[in-house]
CSV table of C-alpha atoms and ligand atoms in Angstrom, one decimal:
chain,number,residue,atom,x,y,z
Q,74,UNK,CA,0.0,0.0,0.0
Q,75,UNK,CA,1.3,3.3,-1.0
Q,76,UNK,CA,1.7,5.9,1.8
Q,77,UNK,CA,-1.2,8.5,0.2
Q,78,UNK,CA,-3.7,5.2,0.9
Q,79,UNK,CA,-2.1,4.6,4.5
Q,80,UNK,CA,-4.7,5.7,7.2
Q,81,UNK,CA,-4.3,8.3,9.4
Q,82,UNK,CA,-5.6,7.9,12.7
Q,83,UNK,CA,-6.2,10.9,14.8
Q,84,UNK,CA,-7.8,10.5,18.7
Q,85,UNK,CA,-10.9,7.7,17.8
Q,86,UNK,CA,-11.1,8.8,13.9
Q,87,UNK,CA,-9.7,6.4,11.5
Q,88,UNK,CA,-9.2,8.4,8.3
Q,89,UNK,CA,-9.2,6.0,5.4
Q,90,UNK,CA,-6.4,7.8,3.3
Q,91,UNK,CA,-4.1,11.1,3.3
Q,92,UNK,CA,-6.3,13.1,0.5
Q,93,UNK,CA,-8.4,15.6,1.7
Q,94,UNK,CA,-10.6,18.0,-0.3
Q,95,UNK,CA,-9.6,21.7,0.5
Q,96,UNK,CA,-12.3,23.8,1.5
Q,97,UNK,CA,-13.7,25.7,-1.4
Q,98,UNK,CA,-16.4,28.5,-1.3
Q,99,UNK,CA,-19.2,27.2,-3.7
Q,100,UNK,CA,-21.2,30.8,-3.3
Q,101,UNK,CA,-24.5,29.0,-4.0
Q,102,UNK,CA,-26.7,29.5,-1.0
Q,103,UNK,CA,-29.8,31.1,-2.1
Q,104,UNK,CA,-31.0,32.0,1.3
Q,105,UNK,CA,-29.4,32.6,4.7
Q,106,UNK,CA,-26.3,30.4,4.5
Q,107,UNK,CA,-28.6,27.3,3.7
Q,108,UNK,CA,-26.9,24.4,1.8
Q,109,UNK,CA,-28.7,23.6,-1.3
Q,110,UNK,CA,-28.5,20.7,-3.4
Q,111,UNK,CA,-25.3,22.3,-5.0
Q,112,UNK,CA,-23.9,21.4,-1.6
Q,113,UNK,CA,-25.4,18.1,-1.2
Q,114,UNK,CA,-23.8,17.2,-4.7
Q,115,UNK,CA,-20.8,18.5,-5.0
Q,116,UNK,CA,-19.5,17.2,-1.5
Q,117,UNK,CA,-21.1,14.0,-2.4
Q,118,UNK,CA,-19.3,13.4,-5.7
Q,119,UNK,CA,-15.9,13.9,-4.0
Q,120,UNK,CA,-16.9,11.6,-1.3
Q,121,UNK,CA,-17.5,9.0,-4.0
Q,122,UNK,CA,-14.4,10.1,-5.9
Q,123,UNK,CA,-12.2,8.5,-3.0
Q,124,UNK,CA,-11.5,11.8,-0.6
Q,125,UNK,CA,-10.8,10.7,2.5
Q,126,UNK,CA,-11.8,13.8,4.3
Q,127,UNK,CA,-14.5,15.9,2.8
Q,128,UNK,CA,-14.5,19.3,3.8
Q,129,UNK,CA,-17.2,21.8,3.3
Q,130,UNK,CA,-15.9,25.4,1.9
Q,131,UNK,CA,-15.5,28.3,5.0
Q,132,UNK,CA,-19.0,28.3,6.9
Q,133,UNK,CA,-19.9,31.2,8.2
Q,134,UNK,CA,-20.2,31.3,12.1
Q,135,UNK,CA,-22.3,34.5,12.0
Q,136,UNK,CA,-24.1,36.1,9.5
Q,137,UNK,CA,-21.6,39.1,8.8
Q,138,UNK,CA,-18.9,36.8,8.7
Q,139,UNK,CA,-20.2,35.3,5.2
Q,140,UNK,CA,-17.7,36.5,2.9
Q,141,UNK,CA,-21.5,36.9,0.2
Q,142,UNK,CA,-24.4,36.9,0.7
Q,143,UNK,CA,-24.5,33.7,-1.0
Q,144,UNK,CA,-22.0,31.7,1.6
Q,145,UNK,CA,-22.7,28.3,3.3
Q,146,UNK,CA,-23.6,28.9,7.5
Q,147,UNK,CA,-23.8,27.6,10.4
Q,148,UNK,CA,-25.3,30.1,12.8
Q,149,UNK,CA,-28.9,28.1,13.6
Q,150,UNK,CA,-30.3,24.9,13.8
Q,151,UNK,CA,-31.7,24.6,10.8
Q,152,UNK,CA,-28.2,24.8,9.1
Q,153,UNK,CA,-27.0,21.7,11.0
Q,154,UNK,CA,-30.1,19.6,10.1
Q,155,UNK,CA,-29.8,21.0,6.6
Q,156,UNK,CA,-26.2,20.0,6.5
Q,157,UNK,CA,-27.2,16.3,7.9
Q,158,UNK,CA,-28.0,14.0,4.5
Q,159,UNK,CA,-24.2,15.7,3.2
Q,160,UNK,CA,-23.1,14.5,6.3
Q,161,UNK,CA,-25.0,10.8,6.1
Q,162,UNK,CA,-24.0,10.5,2.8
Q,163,UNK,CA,-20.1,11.3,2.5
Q,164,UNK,CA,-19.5,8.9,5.8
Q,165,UNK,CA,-21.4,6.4,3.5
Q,166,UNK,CA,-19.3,6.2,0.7
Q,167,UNK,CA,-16.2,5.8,3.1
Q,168,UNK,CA,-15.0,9.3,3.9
Q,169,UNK,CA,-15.2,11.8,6.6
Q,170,UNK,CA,-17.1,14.8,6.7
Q,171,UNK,CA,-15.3,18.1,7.6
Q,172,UNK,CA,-16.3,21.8,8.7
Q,173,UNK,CA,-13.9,24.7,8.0
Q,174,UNK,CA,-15.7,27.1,10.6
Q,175,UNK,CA,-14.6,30.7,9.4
Q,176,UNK,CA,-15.4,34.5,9.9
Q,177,UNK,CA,-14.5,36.6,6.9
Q,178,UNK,CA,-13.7,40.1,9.3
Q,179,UNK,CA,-12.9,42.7,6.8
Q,180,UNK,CA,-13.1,40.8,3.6
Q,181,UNK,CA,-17.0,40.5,4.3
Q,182,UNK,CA,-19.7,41.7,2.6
Q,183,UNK,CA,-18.8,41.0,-1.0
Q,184,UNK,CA,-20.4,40.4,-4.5
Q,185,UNK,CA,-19.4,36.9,-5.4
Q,186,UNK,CA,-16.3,36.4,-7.5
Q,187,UNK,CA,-18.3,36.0,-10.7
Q,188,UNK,CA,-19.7,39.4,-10.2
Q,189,UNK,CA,-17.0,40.8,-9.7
Q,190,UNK,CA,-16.0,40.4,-5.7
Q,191,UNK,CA,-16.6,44.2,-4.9
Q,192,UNK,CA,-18.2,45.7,-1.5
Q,193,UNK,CA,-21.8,45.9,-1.3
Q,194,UNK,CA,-22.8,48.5,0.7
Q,195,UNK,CA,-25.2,47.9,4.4
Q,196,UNK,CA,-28.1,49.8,2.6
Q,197,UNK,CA,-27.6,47.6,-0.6
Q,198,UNK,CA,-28.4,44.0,0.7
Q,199,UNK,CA,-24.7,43.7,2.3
Q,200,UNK,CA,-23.3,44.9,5.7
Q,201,UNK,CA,-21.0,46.3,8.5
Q,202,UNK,CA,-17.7,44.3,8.7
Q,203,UNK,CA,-15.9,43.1,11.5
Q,204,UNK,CA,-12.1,44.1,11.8
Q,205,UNK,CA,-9.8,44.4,14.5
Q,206,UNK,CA,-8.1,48.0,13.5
Q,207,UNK,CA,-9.9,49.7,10.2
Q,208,UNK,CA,-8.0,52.0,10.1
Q,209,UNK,CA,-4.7,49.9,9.2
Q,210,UNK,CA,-6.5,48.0,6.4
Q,211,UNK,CA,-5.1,48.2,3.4
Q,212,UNK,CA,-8.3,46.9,0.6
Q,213,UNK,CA,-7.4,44.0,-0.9
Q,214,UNK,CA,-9.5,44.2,-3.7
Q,215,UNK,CA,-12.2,47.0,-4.4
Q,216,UNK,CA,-12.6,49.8,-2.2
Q,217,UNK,CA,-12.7,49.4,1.7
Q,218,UNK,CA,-16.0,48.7,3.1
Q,219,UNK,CA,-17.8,50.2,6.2
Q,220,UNK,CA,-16.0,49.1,9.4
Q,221,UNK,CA,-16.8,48.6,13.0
Q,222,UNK,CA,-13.4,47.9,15.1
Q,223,UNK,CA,-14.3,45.2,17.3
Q,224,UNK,CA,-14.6,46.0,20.7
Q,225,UNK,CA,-14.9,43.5,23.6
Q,226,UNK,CA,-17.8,42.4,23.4
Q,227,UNK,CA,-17.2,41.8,19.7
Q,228,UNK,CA,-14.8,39.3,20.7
Q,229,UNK,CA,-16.4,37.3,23.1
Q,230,UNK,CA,-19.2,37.4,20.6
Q,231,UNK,CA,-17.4,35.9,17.8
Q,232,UNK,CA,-16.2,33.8,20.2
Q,233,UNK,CA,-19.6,32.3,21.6
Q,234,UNK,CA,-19.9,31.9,17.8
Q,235,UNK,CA,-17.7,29.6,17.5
Q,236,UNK,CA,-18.3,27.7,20.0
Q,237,UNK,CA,-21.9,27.4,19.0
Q,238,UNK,CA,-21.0,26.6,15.1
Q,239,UNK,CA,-18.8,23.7,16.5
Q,240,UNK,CA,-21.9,21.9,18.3
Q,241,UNK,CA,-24.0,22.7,15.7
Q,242,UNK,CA,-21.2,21.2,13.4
Q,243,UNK,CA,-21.2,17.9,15.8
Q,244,UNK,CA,-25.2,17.7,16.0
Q,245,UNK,CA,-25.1,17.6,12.0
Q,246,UNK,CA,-22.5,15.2,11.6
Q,247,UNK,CA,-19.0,16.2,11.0
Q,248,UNK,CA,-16.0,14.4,12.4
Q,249,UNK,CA,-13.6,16.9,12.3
Q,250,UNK,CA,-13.8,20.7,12.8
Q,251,UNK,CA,-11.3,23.0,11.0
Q,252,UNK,CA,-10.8,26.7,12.3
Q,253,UNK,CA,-9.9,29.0,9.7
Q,254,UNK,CA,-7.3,31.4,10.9
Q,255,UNK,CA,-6.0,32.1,7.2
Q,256,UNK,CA,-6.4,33.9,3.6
Q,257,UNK,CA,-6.8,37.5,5.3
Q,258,UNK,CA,-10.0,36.8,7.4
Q,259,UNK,CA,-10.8,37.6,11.0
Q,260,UNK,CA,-8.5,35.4,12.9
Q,261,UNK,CA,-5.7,35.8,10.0
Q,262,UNK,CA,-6.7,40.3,10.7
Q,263,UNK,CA,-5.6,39.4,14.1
Q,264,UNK,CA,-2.7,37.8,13.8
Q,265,UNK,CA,-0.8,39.8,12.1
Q,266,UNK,CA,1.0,42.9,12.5
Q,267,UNK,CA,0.3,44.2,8.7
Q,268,UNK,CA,-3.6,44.3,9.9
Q,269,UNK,CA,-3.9,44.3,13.7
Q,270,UNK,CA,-2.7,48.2,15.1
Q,271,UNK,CA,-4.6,46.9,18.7
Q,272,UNK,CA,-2.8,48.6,21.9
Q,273,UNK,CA,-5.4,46.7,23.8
Q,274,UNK,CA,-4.7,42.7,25.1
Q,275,UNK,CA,-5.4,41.6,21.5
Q,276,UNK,CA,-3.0,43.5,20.0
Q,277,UNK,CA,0.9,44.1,20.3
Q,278,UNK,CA,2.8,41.4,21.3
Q,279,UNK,CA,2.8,37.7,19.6
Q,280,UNK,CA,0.8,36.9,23.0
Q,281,UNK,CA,-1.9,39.3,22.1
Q,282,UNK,CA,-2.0,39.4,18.7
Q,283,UNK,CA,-2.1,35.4,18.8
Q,284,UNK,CA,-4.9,35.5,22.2
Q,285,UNK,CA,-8.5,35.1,19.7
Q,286,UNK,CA,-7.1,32.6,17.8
Q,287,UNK,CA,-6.4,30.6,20.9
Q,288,UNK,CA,-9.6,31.3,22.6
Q,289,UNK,CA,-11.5,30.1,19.8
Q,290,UNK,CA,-9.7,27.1,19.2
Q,291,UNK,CA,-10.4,26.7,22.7
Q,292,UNK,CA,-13.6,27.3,22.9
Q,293,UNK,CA,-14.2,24.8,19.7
Q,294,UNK,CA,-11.8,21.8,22.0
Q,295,UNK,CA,-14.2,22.5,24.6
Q,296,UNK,CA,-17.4,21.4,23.0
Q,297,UNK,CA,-15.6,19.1,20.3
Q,298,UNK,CA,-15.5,15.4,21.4
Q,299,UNK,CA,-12.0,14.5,22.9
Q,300,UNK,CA,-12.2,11.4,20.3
Q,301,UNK,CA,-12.8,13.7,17.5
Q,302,UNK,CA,-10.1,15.9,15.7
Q,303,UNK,CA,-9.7,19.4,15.0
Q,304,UNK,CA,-7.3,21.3,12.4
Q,305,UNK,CA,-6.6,25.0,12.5
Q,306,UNK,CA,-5.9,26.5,8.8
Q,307,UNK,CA,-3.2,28.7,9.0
Q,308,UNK,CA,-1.3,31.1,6.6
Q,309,UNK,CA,2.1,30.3,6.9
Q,310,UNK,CA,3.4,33.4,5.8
Q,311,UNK,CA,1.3,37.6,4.8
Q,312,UNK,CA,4.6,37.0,1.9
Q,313,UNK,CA,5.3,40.4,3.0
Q,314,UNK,CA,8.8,42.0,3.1
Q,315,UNK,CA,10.1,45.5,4.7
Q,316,UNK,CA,7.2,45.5,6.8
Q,317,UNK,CA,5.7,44.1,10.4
Q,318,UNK,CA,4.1,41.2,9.0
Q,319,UNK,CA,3.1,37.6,9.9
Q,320,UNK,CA,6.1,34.9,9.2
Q,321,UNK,CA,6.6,31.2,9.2
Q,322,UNK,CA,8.5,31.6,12.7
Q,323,UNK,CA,5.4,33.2,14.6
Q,324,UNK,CA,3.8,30.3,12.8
Q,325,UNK,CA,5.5,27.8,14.3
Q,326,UNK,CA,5.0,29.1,17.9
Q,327,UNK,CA,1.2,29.2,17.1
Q,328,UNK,CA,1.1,26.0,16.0
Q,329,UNK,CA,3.2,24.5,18.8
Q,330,UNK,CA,0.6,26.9,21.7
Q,331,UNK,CA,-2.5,25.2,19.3
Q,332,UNK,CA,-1.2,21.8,19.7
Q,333,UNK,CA,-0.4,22.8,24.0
Q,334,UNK,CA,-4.5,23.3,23.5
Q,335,UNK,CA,-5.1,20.1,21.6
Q,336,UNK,CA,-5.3,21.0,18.0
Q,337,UNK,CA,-4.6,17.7,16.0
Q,338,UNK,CA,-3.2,18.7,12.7
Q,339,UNK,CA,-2.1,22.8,11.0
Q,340,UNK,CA,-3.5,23.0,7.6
Q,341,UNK,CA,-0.8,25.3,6.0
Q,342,UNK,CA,-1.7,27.7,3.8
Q,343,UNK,CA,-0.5,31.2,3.0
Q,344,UNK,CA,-0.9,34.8,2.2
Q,345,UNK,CA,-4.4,36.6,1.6
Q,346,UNK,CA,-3.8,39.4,3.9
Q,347,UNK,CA,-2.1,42.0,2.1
Q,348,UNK,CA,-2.3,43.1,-1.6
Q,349,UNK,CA,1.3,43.9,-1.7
Q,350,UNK,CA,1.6,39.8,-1.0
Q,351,UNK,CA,4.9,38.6,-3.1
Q,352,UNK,CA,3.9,34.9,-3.5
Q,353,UNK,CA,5.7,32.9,-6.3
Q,354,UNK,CA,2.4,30.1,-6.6
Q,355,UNK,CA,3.3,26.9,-8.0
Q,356,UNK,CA,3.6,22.9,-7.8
Q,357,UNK,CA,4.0,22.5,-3.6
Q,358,UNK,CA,5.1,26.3,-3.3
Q,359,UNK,CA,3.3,26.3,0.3
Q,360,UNK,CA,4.9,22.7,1.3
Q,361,UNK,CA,8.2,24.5,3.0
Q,362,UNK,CA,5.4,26.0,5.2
Q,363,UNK,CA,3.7,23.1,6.7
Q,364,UNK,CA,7.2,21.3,6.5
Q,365,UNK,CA,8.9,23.7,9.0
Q,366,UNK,CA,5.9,23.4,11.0
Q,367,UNK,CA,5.9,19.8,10.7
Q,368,UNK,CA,9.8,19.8,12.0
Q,369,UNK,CA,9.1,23.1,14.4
Q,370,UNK,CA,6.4,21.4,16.2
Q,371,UNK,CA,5.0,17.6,17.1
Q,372,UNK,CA,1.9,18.4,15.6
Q,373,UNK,CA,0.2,16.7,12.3
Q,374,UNK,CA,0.3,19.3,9.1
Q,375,UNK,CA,-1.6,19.3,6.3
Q,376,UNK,CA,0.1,20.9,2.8
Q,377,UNK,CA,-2.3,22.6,0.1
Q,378,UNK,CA,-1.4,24.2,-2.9
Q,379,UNK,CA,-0.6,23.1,-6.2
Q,380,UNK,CA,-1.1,19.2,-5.5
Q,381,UNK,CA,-2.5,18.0,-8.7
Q,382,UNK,CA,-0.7,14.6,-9.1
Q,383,UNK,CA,-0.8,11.4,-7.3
Q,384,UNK,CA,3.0,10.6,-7.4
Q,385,UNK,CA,2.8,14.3,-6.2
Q,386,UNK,CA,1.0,13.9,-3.2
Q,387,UNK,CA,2.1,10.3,-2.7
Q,388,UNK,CA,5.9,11.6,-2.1
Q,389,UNK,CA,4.8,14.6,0.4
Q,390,UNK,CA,3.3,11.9,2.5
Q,391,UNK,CA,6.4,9.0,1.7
Q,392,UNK,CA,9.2,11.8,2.5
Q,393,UNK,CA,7.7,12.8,5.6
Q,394,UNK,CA,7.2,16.6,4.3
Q,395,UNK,CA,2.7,16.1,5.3
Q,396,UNK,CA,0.5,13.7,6.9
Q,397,UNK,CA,-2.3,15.0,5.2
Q,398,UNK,CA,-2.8,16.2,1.6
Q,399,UNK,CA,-5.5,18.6,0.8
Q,400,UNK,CA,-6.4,19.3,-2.9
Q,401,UNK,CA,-8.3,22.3,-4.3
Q,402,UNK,CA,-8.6,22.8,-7.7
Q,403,UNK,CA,-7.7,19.7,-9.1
Q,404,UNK,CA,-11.2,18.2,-7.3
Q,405,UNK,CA,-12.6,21.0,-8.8
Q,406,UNK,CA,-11.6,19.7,-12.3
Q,407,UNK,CA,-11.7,16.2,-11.5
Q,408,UNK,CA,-14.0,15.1,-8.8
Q,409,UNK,CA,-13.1,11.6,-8.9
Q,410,UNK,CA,-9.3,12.0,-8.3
Q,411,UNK,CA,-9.4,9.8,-5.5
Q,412,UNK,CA,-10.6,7.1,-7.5
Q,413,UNK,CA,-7.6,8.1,-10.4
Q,414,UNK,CA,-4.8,8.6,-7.6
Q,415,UNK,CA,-5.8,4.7,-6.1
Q,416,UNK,CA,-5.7,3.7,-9.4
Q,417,UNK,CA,-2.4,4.7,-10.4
Q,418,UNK,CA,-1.1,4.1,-7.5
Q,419,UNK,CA,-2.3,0.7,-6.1
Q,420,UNK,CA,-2.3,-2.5,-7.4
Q,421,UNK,CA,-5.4,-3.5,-5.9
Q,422,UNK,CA,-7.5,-0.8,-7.0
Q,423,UNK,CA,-10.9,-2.1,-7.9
Q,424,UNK,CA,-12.6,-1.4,-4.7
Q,425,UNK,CA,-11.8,2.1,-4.5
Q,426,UNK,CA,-14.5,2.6,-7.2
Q,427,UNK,CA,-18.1,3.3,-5.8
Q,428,UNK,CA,-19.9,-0.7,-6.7
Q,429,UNK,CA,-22.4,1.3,-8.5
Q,430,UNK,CA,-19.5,2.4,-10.9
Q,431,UNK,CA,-17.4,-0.9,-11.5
Q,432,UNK,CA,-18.3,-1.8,-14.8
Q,433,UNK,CA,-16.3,0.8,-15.9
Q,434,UNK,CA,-13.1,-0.5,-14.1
Q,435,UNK,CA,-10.2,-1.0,-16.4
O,628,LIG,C1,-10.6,28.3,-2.3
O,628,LIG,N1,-9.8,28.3,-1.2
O,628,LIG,C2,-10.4,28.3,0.1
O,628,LIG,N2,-9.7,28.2,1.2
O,628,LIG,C3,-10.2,28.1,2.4
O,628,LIG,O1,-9.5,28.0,3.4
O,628,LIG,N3,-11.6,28.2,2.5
O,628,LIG,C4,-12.4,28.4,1.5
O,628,LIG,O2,-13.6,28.5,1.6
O,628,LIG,C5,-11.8,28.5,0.2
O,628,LIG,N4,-12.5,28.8,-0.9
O,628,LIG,C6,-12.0,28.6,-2.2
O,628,LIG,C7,-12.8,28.6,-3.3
O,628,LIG,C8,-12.2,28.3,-4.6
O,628,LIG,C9,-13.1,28.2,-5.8
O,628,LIG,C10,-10.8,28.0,-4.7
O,628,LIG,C11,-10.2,27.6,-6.0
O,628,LIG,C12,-10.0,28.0,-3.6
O,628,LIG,C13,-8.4,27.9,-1.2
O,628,LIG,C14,-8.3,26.4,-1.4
O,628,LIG,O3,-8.8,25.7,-0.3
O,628,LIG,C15,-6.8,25.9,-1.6
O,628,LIG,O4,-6.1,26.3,-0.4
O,628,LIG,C16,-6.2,26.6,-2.8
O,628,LIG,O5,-7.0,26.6,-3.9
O,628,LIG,C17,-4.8,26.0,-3.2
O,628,LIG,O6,-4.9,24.6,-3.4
O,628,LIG,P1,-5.0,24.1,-4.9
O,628,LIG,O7,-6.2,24.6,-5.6
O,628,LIG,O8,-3.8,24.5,-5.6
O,628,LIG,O9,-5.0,22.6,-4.8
């Protein structure tokens, strides 16, 4: 057996191989963060294309952390029973059902990407944002949109949120709960010092700057099952030089305090934050990331980022560099690369084919 089909066991959770499909925004709820069948069927098809984890795209924990109006969520009980047949049906066909929890902050309250990702206004069907210091925030794209700086109550808010998403999450099924502290959103705003201008206790220092992210997390451990997993998404690096920014060696602390709080595994990606962001994308360009964190730390990593191959993602498992492979795009293009990876890979790869699909085994 090749190491991408190796389980990977994590507390009581037997995952049944190292591919993973990487959150994705789908931007096809039609109203209030409900899933629709879009959901239903595009998780469903990766679970029977072989993924060993399915993950849902970033769900929003509160309403004004959707980055559209047309994002997945999370905030009610109707989400988690809505969410339940997705659930029922990926652990079904073999794989395990996954939640990126998320809060977009300032990057909220957008048109979707196909029309044209640009601020929609309060009194136009969008609303205020969430950020921790406005006035440092350079726009990433489009112009800035209205602000509230959080206060304290804010936090704790956003907190409770959290924590409320994560049983909601466990009530509708999923096994593992992913915080998403990357790509420029809330927690990422907070972390770093290109974004975060605080003078208060969650801002400043590495201890402060870091202090949300850990109180979620904690807050998610609390109510999260001790025999059930959960991942924090990071961004390895803002890719930000000649200014205070968030580096791979503050990630590495962060990951090693997450693990201290009993985070499982750091999904490593990078950047989002900043639009003067250097990043030079291509094949495994964010693998150095979760490999120093891998070496920096004892804690599980997943890499992302320009994984489209099997022998690819077979050999960041084999060398050590990940325990976990997430793929994007290429499940985008090819739901059923699972299937295709376990064929190329292993010799006995009949059964990794759905029984309602065999005929058309090779
Ligand atoms: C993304 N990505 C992303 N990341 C995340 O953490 N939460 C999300 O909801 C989304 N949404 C999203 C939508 C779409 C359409 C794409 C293409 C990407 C980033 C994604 O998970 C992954 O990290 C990157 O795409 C890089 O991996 P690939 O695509 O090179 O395998």
């Amino acid at each position: 057996m090749t190491e991408l089909f190796s389980p990977l066991s994590m507390r009581g959770l037997e995952i049944p191989n190292r591919i993973a499909v990487s959150p994705m925004c789908q931007y096809s709820c039609e109203t209030d963060g409900l899933p629709t069948e879009w959901h239903r069927v595009h998780l469903g098809s990766r679970a029977v294309g072989g993924a060993g984890i399915v993950m849902t795209e970033a769900t929003a924990v509160e309403p004004r952390g959707r980055i559209t109006p047309h994002d997945l969520g999370i905030w009610s009980d109707d989400h988690a029973e809505a969410l339940e047949p997705t659930t029922d049906f990926i652990r079904e066909q073999g794989g395990v059902p996954a939640i990126q929890l998320a809060h977009a902050g300032h990057k909220a309250s957008k048109t979707r990407p196909w029309d044209g990702n640009v601020p929609i206004a309060p009194d136009d069907g969008g609303w205020e944002v969430l950020s921790p210091s406005p006035e440092a925030y350079p726009p990433f794209d489009g112009e800035r949109p209205a602000m509230t700086k959080a206060d304290t109550d804010d936090i704790v808010g956003v907190i409770d949120a959290y924590r409320a998403a994560a049983e909601r999450s466990l009530a509708a099924g999923f096994e593992i709960a992913e915080v998403h502290a990357a790509h420029g959103y809330l927690l990422h705003e907070f972390l770093s010092p290109a974004t975060n201008r605080r003078d208060d206790e969650y801002g400043g220092s590495f201890e402060n700057r870091t202090r949300i992210v850990r109180e979620v997390v904690d807050a998610v451990r609390d109510v999260w099952p001790d025999d059930k997993p959960v991942f924090v998404r990071i961004s390895g690096t803002d890719w930000l030089e000649g200014q205070a920014a968030w580096d791979i060696d503050q990630s590495v602390r962060l990951a090693s305090d997450l693990a201290d709080l009993g985070v499982d595994l750091i999904d490593v990606s990078s950047g989002g934050l900043h639009p003067d962001q250097q990043v030079a994308a291509g094949p495994n360009f964010q693998v150095p990331l979760a490999e120093a964190v891998r070496e920096g730390t004892n804690v599980a990593v997943g890499a992302v980022g320009g994984i489209t191959e099997p022998e690819q993602a077979d050999a960041l498992v084999r060398n050590g560099r990940a325990d976990l492979v997430l793929v994007g795009r290429e499940f985008l293009r090819d739901p059923y690369f699972g299937v295709r990876a376990a064929e190329e890979l292993e010799s006995e790869s009949a059964d990794a084919w759905p029984i309602q699909y065999r005929r058309a085994v090779r």
